[in-house]
Amino acid sequence: MPTIIDGKLVAEEIKNELAQKVEILKNEGKKVPGLVTILVGDNPASQVYIKMKNKACGKIGFLSKVELMPENTEEKDLLDLIEKYNNDSNYHGILVQLPLPKQINEDKVIASISPAKDVDGFHPVSVGNLVIGNDTFFPCTPFGIMKLLEKYKIDPKGKHVVVVGRSNIVGKPIANMMLQKQKGANAVVTICHSAADDLSYFTKQADILIAAIGRANFITADMVKDDCVVIDVGINRVDDSSTEKGYKIVGDVDFENVKTKAAFITPVPGGVGVMTIAMLLYNTYKAYAKFEKINN
Ligand code: GUN
């Protein structure tokens, strides 16, 4: 049987460490880290994520604020709000929840966030530093994956990491992080995606398979080799009349069947997803520490 990677446990550890640091700051009468999250429109999944991020901040003692803007918000109004928080020293991190309504240019919005407050790690400056191998804000989901591997002593060095998916949020950054000539990385990396003629040709070669394609139960047991490490980034809603809500959340991996072949596997929920918020808090503390000149 495989080891089921417990993201919840690792995320709790990270959050507890941060909560202790905040406790010390409070006892010393110092300012605490602050995060503002901005949601434009009423995408139901985004509403859930923003609520979870805000709650997690409050729980560990961070200052936290949610800015809600209507679906028909003009780009300029969002840019003005971001500029306000770029100049607000109580907020060390700014997160604009994606996707944005179609009248707003996502790239322009991301580029308007001060790189010093870019706790999502999406700003071109952060992305460039990541690719070069400089210290920067790492995007939260890939950062969470790296932490899980570290905690479970899975060393990617020299291993073949196959990433399925090429998004700016997960696929591209995790591939670049795995590639770095650094401890906890140093892997041989392949990025593939839905346009591949034969995706399983690639996935079967993976020592570590990272599924971030956004399709429910897409990776099946015949697509992986024995004893591989399977990291499932997917969060997909599928109809399920047996649940109260009428749906359930599943990953990109057919968990029940793939787990019979894997050495390690992340569940959904309780795997990578919970780590994303923990790393957002970690990045916010990092932004705070740099700004307030406190050792991280
Ligand atoms: N939408 C989906 N994932 C993310 C994320 O990590 N950050 C932001 N800002 N938006 C998202």
Coordinates of C-alpha atoms in Angstrom, one line a residue, residues 131-277:
V131 CA 13.4 30.9 -13.4
I132 CA 16.9 32.4 -12.7
G133 CA 17.0 30.6 -9.4
N134 CA 17.0 33.7 -7.1
D135 CA 15.2 33.9 -3.9
T136 CA 11.7 35.2 -4.5
F137 CA 8.0 34.6 -3.7
F138 CA 7.2 31.1 -5.0
P139 CA 3.7 30.6 -6.2
C140 CA 1.8 29.0 -3.3
T141 CA 0.6 25.7 -4.9
P142 CA 4.0 24.7 -6.3
F143 CA 5.7 25.8 -3.2
G144 CA 3.3 23.6 -1.2
I145 CA 4.3 20.6 -3.4
M146 CA 8.0 21.2 -2.7
K147 CA 7.3 21.3 1.0
L148 CA 5.3 18.1 0.9
L149 CA 8.1 16.3 -0.9
E150 CA 10.6 17.7 1.6
K151 CA 8.5 16.6 4.6
Y152 CA 8.1 13.1 3.3
K153 CA 11.9 12.9 2.4
I154 CA 11.2 12.4 -1.3
D155 CA 14.3 13.9 -3.0
P156 CA 13.7 14.8 -6.6
K157 CA 17.4 14.9 -7.4
G158 CA 18.1 13.0 -10.6
K159 CA 14.5 11.8 -10.8
H160 CA 12.2 12.2 -13.7
V161 CA 9.5 14.6 -12.8
V162 CA 6.7 14.7 -15.3
V163 CA 4.3 17.7 -15.0
V164 CA 0.9 17.4 -16.7
G165 CA -0.4 20.9 -17.3
R166 CA 1.3 24.2 -18.3
S167 CA -0.6 26.9 -16.4
N168 CA 1.2 30.0 -15.0
I169 CA -0.2 29.1 -11.5
V170 CA 1.1 25.5 -11.3
G171 CA 2.6 23.8 -14.3
K172 CA 5.2 26.3 -15.4
P173 CA 6.4 27.3 -11.9
I174 CA 6.6 23.7 -10.5
A175 CA 8.6 22.6 -13.6
N176 CA 11.0 25.5 -13.0
M177 CA 11.3 24.9 -9.3
M178 CA 12.1 21.2 -9.8
L179 CA 14.7 22.1 -12.4
Q180 CA 16.8 24.3 -10.1
K181 CA 20.3 23.2 -9.2
Q182 CA 19.3 23.4 -5.6
K183 CA 18.7 21.1 -2.6
G184 CA 15.2 19.6 -2.8
A185 CA 15.1 20.0 -6.6
N186 CA 17.7 19.1 -9.3
A187 CA 15.3 16.9 -11.2
V188 CA 15.0 16.0 -14.8
V189 CA 11.8 17.6 -15.9
T190 CA 9.3 17.1 -18.6
I191 CA 6.2 19.3 -19.1
C192 CA 3.4 17.8 -21.1
H193 CA -0.2 18.8 -21.6
S194 CA -3.6 18.0 -23.1
A195 CA -2.3 18.5 -26.7
A196 CA 0.2 15.7 -26.5
D197 CA -0.5 12.9 -29.1
D198 CA 0.1 10.3 -26.5
L199 CA 0.1 11.7 -22.9
S200 CA 0.6 8.3 -21.3
Y201 CA 3.9 7.9 -23.2
F202 CA 5.2 10.7 -20.9
T203 CA 3.3 9.9 -17.7
K204 CA 4.5 6.3 -17.7
Q205 CA 8.1 7.5 -17.4
A206 CA 7.5 9.6 -14.3
D207 CA 9.2 8.9 -11.1
I208 CA 7.3 11.8 -9.7
L209 CA 4.1 12.7 -11.6
I210 CA 2.4 16.1 -11.0
A211 CA -1.1 16.2 -12.3
A212 CA -2.3 19.8 -12.8
I213 CA -4.6 19.5 -15.9
G214 CA -8.0 20.3 -14.4
R215 CA -9.9 17.2 -15.5
A216 CA -11.6 14.9 -13.0
N217 CA -10.0 11.5 -12.6
F218 CA -7.9 12.0 -15.8
I219 CA -4.8 10.1 -14.8
T220 CA -5.7 6.4 -14.7
A221 CA -3.7 3.4 -13.3
D222 CA -2.5 2.4 -16.8
M223 CA -0.8 5.8 -17.2
V224 CA 1.6 5.4 -14.3
K225 CA 4.5 3.1 -13.5
D226 CA 4.9 1.0 -10.4
D227 CA 6.2 2.8 -7.3
C228 CA 5.9 6.3 -8.6
V229 CA 5.1 9.4 -6.5
V230 CA 1.8 10.9 -7.5
I231 CA 1.0 14.5 -6.7
D232 CA -2.6 15.5 -7.5
V233 CA -3.2 19.3 -7.9
G234 CA -6.7 19.0 -9.3
I235 CA -9.8 20.3 -7.6
N236 CA -12.8 19.3 -9.7
R237 CA -16.5 19.3 -8.8
V238 CA -18.3 16.2 -10.0
D239 CA -22.0 15.5 -9.6
D240 CA -22.9 13.2 -6.7
S241 CA -26.5 12.9 -5.7
S242 CA -25.5 11.0 -2.5
T243 CA -24.0 14.2 -1.0
E244 CA -25.9 17.0 0.6
K245 CA -24.5 19.6 -1.9
G246 CA -25.1 17.4 -4.9
Y247 CA -21.5 17.3 -5.8
K248 CA -18.1 16.1 -4.5
I249 CA -14.6 17.3 -5.1
V250 CA -12.2 15.0 -6.8
G251 CA -8.6 15.4 -8.2
D252 CA -7.1 14.9 -11.6
V253 CA -6.0 11.4 -10.6
D254 CA -8.2 8.3 -10.3
F255 CA -7.1 8.0 -6.7
E256 CA -8.6 4.5 -5.9
N257 CA -7.0 2.8 -8.8
V258 CA -3.7 4.7 -9.1
K259 CA -3.0 4.2 -5.4
T260 CA -2.6 0.5 -6.0
K261 CA 0.5 1.2 -8.1
A262 CA 2.0 4.3 -6.4
A263 CA 4.6 4.5 -3.6
F264 CA 3.3 7.9 -2.4
I265 CA 0.1 9.7 -3.4
T266 CA -1.7 12.9 -2.4
P267 CA -5.5 12.7 -1.7
V268 CA -8.0 15.2 -2.8
P269 CA -9.1 16.9 -0.6
G270 CA -6.4 16.9 2.1
G271 CA -3.3 16.9 -0.1
V272 CA -1.9 19.8 -2.1
G273 CA -5.0 22.1 -1.8
V274 CA -4.6 22.7 1.9
M275 CA -0.9 23.5 1.4
T276 CA -1.7 26.4 -0.9
I277 CA -3.2 28.4 1.9

